[in-house]
PDB file of C-alpha atoms in Angstrom:
ATOM      1  CA  MET I1326     146.724 290.494 161.213  1.00 80.00           C
ATOM      2  CA  GLY I1327     145.064 287.352 159.954  1.00 92.00           C
ATOM      3  CA  LEU I1328     141.572 286.778 158.644  1.00 97.00           C
ATOM      4  CA  THR I1329     138.981 287.957 161.163  1.00 97.00           C
ATOM      5  CA  THR I1330     135.242 287.476 161.425  1.00 96.00           C
ATOM      6  CA  GLU I1331     134.768 290.826 159.683  1.00 96.00           C
ATOM      7  CA  HIS I1332     136.865 289.663 156.751  1.00 97.00           C
ATOM      8  CA  ILE I1333     134.820 286.474 156.422  1.00 97.00           C
ATOM      9  CA  GLN I1334     131.634 288.576 156.366  1.00 97.00           C
ATOM     10  CA  LEU I1335     133.134 290.732 153.609  1.00 97.00           C
ATOM     11  CA  TRP I1336     134.115 287.564 151.734  1.00 98.00           C
ATOM     12  CA  LEU I1337     130.548 286.320 151.850  1.00 98.00           C
ATOM     13  CA  GLN I1338     129.179 289.712 150.768  1.00 97.00           C
ATOM     14  CA  LYS I1339     131.554 290.014 147.828  1.00 98.00           C
ATOM     15  CA  THR I1340     130.893 286.461 146.680  1.00 98.00           C
ATOM     16  CA  ASN I1341     127.168 287.107 146.883  1.00 98.00           C
ATOM     17  CA  GLU I1342     127.574 290.237 144.737  1.00 98.00           C
ATOM     18  CA  LYS I1343     129.376 288.252 142.050  1.00 98.00           C
ATOM     19  CA  ILE I1344     126.839 285.430 142.156  1.00 97.00           C
ATOM     20  CA  GLN I1345     123.917 287.867 141.837  1.00 97.00           C
ATOM     21  CA  GLU I1346     125.616 289.806 139.019  1.00 97.00           C
ATOM     22  CA  ASN I1347     126.286 286.580 137.123  1.00 97.00           C
ATOM     23  CA  LYS I1348     123.110 284.687 137.978  1.00 95.00           C
ATOM     24  CA  THR I1349     121.910 284.622 134.360  1.00 95.00           C
ATOM     25  CA  TYR I1350     125.361 283.729 133.034  1.00 96.00           C
ATOM     26  CA  LEU I1351     125.685 280.805 135.467  1.00 95.00           C
ATOM     27  CA  THR I1352     122.245 279.583 134.483  1.00 93.00           C
ATOM     28  CA  GLU I1353     123.117 279.782 130.774  1.00 93.00           C
ATOM     29  CA  LEU I1354     126.280 277.751 131.398  1.00 93.00           C
ATOM     30  CA  ASP I1355     124.243 275.129 133.203  1.00 87.00           C
ATOM     31  CA  GLN I1356     121.548 275.096 130.519  1.00 88.00           C
ATOM     32  CA  ALA I1357     124.212 274.039 128.022  1.00 87.00           C
ATOM     33  CA  ILE I1358     125.412 270.960 129.907  1.00 81.00           C
ATOM     34  CA  GLY I1359     123.405 270.535 133.113  1.00 79.00           C
ATOM     35  CA  ASP I1360     120.040 271.036 134.781  1.00 79.00           C
ATOM     36  CA  GLY I1361     119.933 274.744 133.936  1.00 83.00           C
ATOM     37  CA  ASP I1362     119.306 275.892 137.493  1.00 86.00           C
ATOM     38  CA  HIS I1363     122.793 276.507 138.882  1.00 91.00           C
ATOM     39  CA  GLY I1364     122.575 280.300 138.759  1.00 93.00           C
ATOM     40  CA  ILE I1365     119.117 280.341 140.307  1.00 93.00           C
ATOM     41  CA  ASN I1366     120.093 277.958 143.086  1.00 93.00           C
ATOM     42  CA  MET I1367     123.326 279.730 143.940  1.00 95.00           C
ATOM     43  CA  SER I1368     121.607 283.114 143.862  1.00 95.00           C
ATOM     44  CA  ARG I1369     118.952 281.961 146.314  1.00 94.00           C
ATOM     45  CA  GLY I1370     121.457 280.270 148.613  1.00 95.00           C
ATOM     46  CA  PHE I1371     123.789 283.224 148.896  1.00 96.00           C
ATOM     47  CA  GLU I1372     120.933 285.660 149.394  1.00 96.00           C
ATOM     48  CA  GLU I1373     119.750 283.531 152.293  1.00 95.00           C
ATOM     49  CA  ALA I1374     123.282 283.309 153.696  1.00 96.00           C
ATOM     50  CA  ILE I1375     123.497 287.110 153.687  1.00 96.00           C
ATOM     51  CA  LYS I1376     120.146 287.369 155.489  1.00 95.00           C
ATOM     52  CA  LYS I1377     121.183 284.746 158.022  1.00 93.00           C
ATOM     53  CA  THR I1378     124.526 286.316 158.915  1.00 95.00           C
ATOM     54  CA  ALA I1379     124.012 290.065 158.408  1.00 88.00           C
ATOM     55  CA  ASP I1380     122.276 290.767 161.716  1.00 82.00           C
ATOM     56  CA  SER I1381     124.098 288.205 163.837  1.00 86.00           C
ATOM     57  CA  ASP I1382     127.111 288.673 166.077  1.00 90.00           C
ATOM     58  CA  TYR I1383     129.863 286.096 165.727  1.00 95.00           C
ATOM     59  CA  GLU I1384     132.714 285.508 168.131  1.00 91.00           C
ATOM     60  CA  SER I1385     134.981 283.877 165.557  1.00 96.00           C
ATOM     61  CA  PRO I1386     135.390 283.271 161.798  1.00 97.00           C
ATOM     62  CA  GLY I1387     134.456 279.642 162.350  1.00 97.00           C
ATOM     63  CA  ASP I1388     131.061 280.540 163.805  1.00 97.00           C
ATOM     64  CA  LEU I1389     130.181 282.706 160.804  1.00 97.00           C
ATOM     65  CA  LEU I1390     131.442 280.115 158.336  1.00 98.00           C
ATOM     66  CA  LYS I1391     129.252 277.502 160.002  1.00 97.00           C
ATOM     67  CA  ASP I1392     126.068 279.556 159.543  1.00 96.00           C
ATOM     68  CA  TRP I1393     127.097 280.336 155.948  1.00 97.00           C
ATOM     69  CA  ALA I1394     127.616 276.632 155.267  1.00 97.00           C
ATOM     70  CA  MET I1395     124.425 275.410 156.886  1.00 96.00           C
ATOM     71  CA  THR I1396     122.388 277.989 154.953  1.00 96.00           C
ATOM     72  CA  LEU I1397     123.823 276.822 151.626  1.00 95.00           C
ATOM     73  CA  ILE I1398     123.183 273.185 152.519  1.00 94.00           C
ATOM     74  CA  SER I1399     119.574 273.876 153.444  1.00 92.00           C
ATOM     75  CA  LYS I1400     118.680 276.441 150.757  1.00 88.00           C
ATOM     76  CA  VAL I1401     120.581 275.451 147.592  1.00 85.00           C
ATOM     77  CA  GLY I1402     119.123 272.638 145.544  1.00 75.00           C
ATOM     78  CA  GLY I1403     120.825 270.039 143.402  1.00 79.00           C
ATOM     79  CA  ALA I1404     124.432 269.087 143.978  1.00 84.00           C
ATOM     80  CA  SER I1405     125.686 272.633 144.478  1.00 86.00           C
ATOM     81  CA  GLY I1406     124.258 273.198 147.953  1.00 89.00           C
ATOM     82  CA  PRO I1407     125.786 270.105 149.557  1.00 92.00           C
ATOM     83  CA  LEU I1408     129.125 270.606 147.773  1.00 95.00           C
ATOM     84  CA  PHE I1409     129.645 274.293 148.478  1.00 96.00           C
ATOM     85  CA  GLY I1410     128.054 273.950 151.906  1.00 96.00           C
ATOM     86  CA  THR I1411     130.312 271.048 152.823  1.00 97.00           C
ATOM     87  CA  ALA I1412     133.394 272.972 151.706  1.00 97.00           C
ATOM     88  CA  ILE I1413     132.520 275.972 153.869  1.00 98.00           C
ATOM     89  CA  LEU I1414     131.476 273.730 156.770  1.00 98.00           C
ATOM     90  CA  LYS I1415     134.806 271.902 156.692  1.00 98.00           C
ATOM     91  CA  MET I1416     136.561 275.264 156.760  1.00 98.00           C
ATOM     92  CA  SER I1417     134.505 276.330 159.770  1.00 98.00           C
ATOM     93  CA  MET I1418     135.452 273.154 161.617  1.00 98.00           C
ATOM     94  CA  SER I1419     139.104 273.599 160.713  1.00 98.00           C
ATOM     95  CA  VAL I1420     139.328 277.139 162.178  1.00 98.00           C
ATOM     96  CA  LYS I1421     136.936 276.573 165.070  1.00 96.00           C
ATOM     97  CA  GLY I1422     137.755 278.682 168.133  1.00 93.00           C
ATOM     98  CA  LYS I1423     140.351 280.844 166.405  1.00 96.00           C
ATOM     99  CA  ALA I1424     139.917 284.621 166.597  1.00 95.00           C
ATOM    100  CA  GLU I1425     142.084 285.109 163.500  1.00 96.00           C
ATOM    101  CA  VAL I1426     143.210 282.750 160.755  1.00 97.00           C
ATOM    102  CA  ASN I1427     146.819 282.808 159.562  1.00 97.00           C
ATOM    103  CA  TYR I1428     148.260 281.435 156.305  1.00 97.00           C
ATOM    104  CA  ALA I1429     148.984 277.938 157.591  1.00 97.00           C
ATOM    105  CA  GLU I1430     145.519 277.694 159.123  1.00 97.00           C
ATOM    106  CA  LEU I1431     143.899 278.965 155.925  1.00 98.00           C
ATOM    107  CA  THR I1432     145.808 276.363 153.913  1.00 98.00           C
ATOM    108  CA  THR I1433     144.645 273.616 156.259  1.00 98.00           C
ATOM    109  CA  ALA I1434     141.079 274.932 156.043  1.00 98.00           C
ATOM    110  CA  PHE I1435     141.220 274.728 152.237  1.00 98.00           C
ATOM    111  CA  GLU I1436     142.660 271.224 152.428  1.00 98.00           C
ATOM    112  CA  GLU I1437     139.741 270.207 154.629  1.00 98.00           C
ATOM    113  CA  ALA I1438     137.277 271.917 152.278  1.00 98.00           C
ATOM    114  CA  LEU I1439     138.659 269.988 149.302  1.00 98.00           C
ATOM    115  CA  ALA I1440     138.526 266.734 151.245  1.00 97.00           C
ATOM    116  CA  GLY I1441     134.885 267.445 151.991  1.00 97.00           C
ATOM    117  CA  ILE I1442     134.104 268.134 148.338  1.00 96.00           C
ATOM    118  CA  LEU I1443     135.860 264.934 147.251  1.00 96.00           C
ATOM    119  CA  GLN I1444     134.033 262.877 149.854  1.00 93.00           C
ATOM    120  CA  ARG I1445     130.646 264.400 149.094  1.00 91.00           C
ATOM    121  CA  GLY I1446     130.937 264.462 145.303  1.00 88.00           C
ATOM    122  CA  HIS I1447     132.910 261.263 144.705  1.00 90.00           C
ATOM    123  CA  ALA I1448     134.755 263.108 141.942  1.00 89.00           C
ATOM    124  CA  ALA I1449     138.376 263.325 140.901  1.00 90.00           C
ATOM    125  CA  GLU I1450     140.361 265.879 138.935  1.00 92.00           C
ATOM    126  CA  ASN I1451     139.833 266.200 135.174  1.00 90.00           C
ATOM    127  CA  GLN I1452     136.184 265.146 135.383  1.00 92.00           C
ATOM    128  CA  LYS I1453     134.925 268.701 134.720  1.00 92.00           C
ATOM    129  CA  THR I1454     133.679 269.539 138.211  1.00 92.00           C
ATOM    130  CA  LEU I1455     134.532 272.160 140.813  1.00 94.00           C
ATOM    131  CA  VAL I1456     137.265 269.784 142.006  1.00 97.00           C
ATOM    132  CA  ASP I1457     139.230 271.017 138.993  1.00 96.00           C
ATOM    133  CA  VAL I1458     139.384 274.460 140.581  1.00 97.00           C
ATOM    134  CA  TRP I1459     139.698 273.577 144.265  1.00 98.00           C
ATOM    135  CA  SER I1460     142.496 271.001 143.811  1.00 98.00           C
ATOM    136  CA  PRO I1461     145.001 273.270 142.033  1.00 98.00           C
ATOM    137  CA  VAL I1462     144.176 276.119 144.405  1.00 98.00           C
ATOM    138  CA  VAL I1463     144.960 273.910 147.406  1.00 98.00           C
ATOM    139  CA  ARG I1464     148.245 272.845 145.791  1.00 98.00           C
ATOM    140  CA  PHE I1465     149.020 276.508 145.158  1.00 98.00           C
ATOM    141  CA  LEU I1466     148.534 277.310 148.845  1.00 98.00           C
ATOM    142  CA  GLN I1467     150.642 274.315 149.890  1.00 98.00           C
ATOM    143  CA  GLU I1468     153.480 275.300 147.568  1.00 97.00           C
ATOM    144  CA  ASN I1469     153.685 278.853 148.900  1.00 97.00           C
ATOM    145  CA  THR I1470     154.286 280.353 152.339  1.00 95.00           C
ATOM    146  CA  ALA I1471     152.446 283.660 152.028  1.00 96.00           C
ATOM    147  CA  PHE I1472     149.216 284.743 150.384  1.00 96.00           C
ATOM    148  CA  ASP I1473     149.595 286.569 147.063  1.00 96.00           C
ATOM    149  CA  PRO I1474     146.076 287.778 146.186  1.00 97.00           C
ATOM    150  CA  ALA I1475     146.717 288.302 142.467  1.00 97.00           C
ATOM    151  CA  ALA I1476     148.508 284.986 142.012  1.00 98.00           C
ATOM    152  CA  PHE I1477     145.820 283.140 143.990  1.00 98.00           C
ATOM    153  CA  SER I1478     143.052 284.656 141.886  1.00 98.00           C
ATOM    154  CA  ASN I1479     144.929 283.951 138.648  1.00 98.00           C
ATOM    155  CA  GLN I1480     145.412 280.314 139.673  1.00 98.00           C
ATOM    156  CA  ALA I1481     141.694 279.933 140.298  1.00 98.00           C
ATOM    157  CA  LYS I1482     140.791 281.627 136.990  1.00 98.00           C
ATOM    158  CA  GLU I1483     143.216 279.515 134.989  1.00 98.00           C
ATOM    159  CA  ALA I1484     141.880 276.324 136.567  1.00 97.00           C
ATOM    160  CA  MET I1485     138.300 277.400 135.883  1.00 96.00           C
ATOM    161  CA  GLU I1486     139.052 278.142 132.224  1.00 97.00           C
ATOM    162  CA  GLN I1487     140.683 274.738 131.748  1.00 96.00           C
ATOM    163  CA  THR I1488     137.371 273.005 132.487  1.00 96.00           C
ATOM    164  CA  LYS I1489     136.183 274.230 129.079  1.00 93.00           C
ATOM    165  CA  ASP I1490     138.413 271.707 127.316  1.00 92.00           C
ATOM    166  CA  MET I1491     137.458 268.772 129.543  1.00 91.00           C
ATOM    167  CA  GLN I1492     134.893 266.073 128.877  1.00 85.00           C
ATOM    168  CA  ALA I1493     132.429 265.733 131.729  1.00 85.00           C
ATOM    169  CA  GLU I1494     132.442 262.458 133.632  1.00 82.00           C
ATOM    170  CA  LYS I1495     130.096 263.386 136.464  1.00 78.00           C
ATOM    171  CA  GLY I1496     126.489 264.528 136.728  1.00 78.00           C
ATOM    172  CA  ARG I1497     124.069 265.305 133.920  1.00 78.00           C
ATOM    173  CA  ALA I1498     126.858 266.771 131.788  1.00 78.00           C
ATOM    174  CA  ALA I1499     128.435 263.306 131.547  1.00 73.00           C
ATOM    175  CA  TYR I1500     125.523 262.148 129.373  1.00 73.00           C
ATOM    176  CA  LEU I1501     126.686 264.597 126.700  1.00 70.00           C
ATOM    177  CA  LYS I1502     130.090 262.897 126.554  1.00 78.00           C
ATOM    178  CA  GLU I1503     132.294 264.706 123.970  1.00 78.00           C
ATOM    179  CA  ARG I1504     129.575 267.326 123.425  1.00 82.00           C
ATOM    180  CA  SER I1505     130.319 268.614 126.930  1.00 76.00           C
ATOM    181  CA  ILE I1506     133.719 269.797 125.645  1.00 87.00           C
ATOM    182  CA  GLY I1507     133.766 273.493 124.852  1.00 89.00           C
ATOM    183  CA  HIS I1508     131.626 274.550 127.812  1.00 89.00           C
ATOM    184  CA  LEU I1509     132.805 275.855 131.171  1.00 95.00           C
ATOM    185  CA  ASP I1510     131.697 273.868 134.206  1.00 94.00           C
ATOM    186  CA  PRO I1511     129.199 276.098 136.099  1.00 94.00           C
ATOM    187  CA  GLY I1512     130.338 274.898 139.526  1.00 94.00           C
ATOM    188  CA  SER I1513     133.907 275.769 138.637  1.00 96.00           C
ATOM    189  CA  VAL I1514     132.849 279.260 137.588  1.00 97.00           C
ATOM    190  CA  SER I1515     131.024 279.780 140.903  1.00 97.00           C
ATOM    191  CA  SER I1516     134.093 278.456 142.704  1.00 98.00           C
ATOM    192  CA  PHE I1517     136.197 281.035 140.879  1.00 98.00           C
ATOM    193  CA  TYR I1518     133.889 283.834 142.043  1.00 98.00           C
ATOM    194  CA  LEU I1519     134.210 282.552 145.620  1.00 98.00           C
ATOM    195  CA  LEU I1520     138.003 282.339 145.497  1.00 98.00           C
ATOM    196  CA  GLN I1521     138.436 285.612 143.595  1.00 98.00           C
ATOM    197  CA  SER I1522     136.304 287.321 146.249  1.00 98.00           C
ATOM    198  CA  LEU I1523     138.563 286.043 149.023  1.00 98.00           C
ATOM    199  CA  SER I1524     141.646 287.380 147.262  1.00 98.00           C
ATOM    200  CA  GLU I1525     139.977 290.763 146.728  1.00 98.00           C
ATOM    201  CA  VAL I1526     139.011 291.050 150.412  1.00 98.00           C
ATOM    202  CA  ILE I1527     142.521 290.118 151.543  1.00 97.00           C
ATOM    203  CA  GLU I1528     144.079 292.671 149.198  1.00 96.00           C
ATOM    204  CA  LYS I1529     141.633 295.515 149.894  1.00 96.00           C
ATOM    205  CA  GLU I1530     141.628 295.045 153.657  1.00 95.00           C
ATOM    206  CA  GLY I1531     145.390 294.726 153.850  1.00 92.00           C
ATOM    207  CA  VAL I1532     145.268 291.308 155.484  1.00 94.00           C
ATOM    208  CA  THR I1533     148.749 289.920 156.035  1.00 90.00           C
ATOM    209  CA  LEU I1534     148.918 286.193 155.481  1.00 92.00           C
TER     210      LEU I1534
END
């Protein structure tokens, strides 16, 4: 059994729980090196995504992902909404029409999501952005043939933690130059919550990928 629409709904719900629980923490991270509104924006966007999708019936994972993406794009301010929304939207397009998503299709969906982030954000690796989490995670999927929830989550966490030692080269944090070193990138932390949530859903629901 691959990833179904129900699993995608659980993924969204679990990610939203983590975002809401860590709203203040994400904001504090962003206050140190950014605009200071990342937690607030992500909290609002995911709340709206839950409202939008909770009472709707979806025929496929792609349909749900599309509504999730469009809600983030329209409700989350700053750079986060377009970046996270584009990633989810690219995934929805990649799995369009499929009733279930297998490992190869999930890997392709993540590749498309990363391509969308790169195109939208004009960022590269080692610039202290969410690219520094999504890129290694995509490589991890490409280098394996089956989904290992614990290993996937650990890869995302390790990549997120490595942003602490990087100097920002994009966004407001770049103005701090070397003073940006020593702080986690807020977008990378939110990305970790998103990816950790997916691994938890796959493990708990017994999804075989």
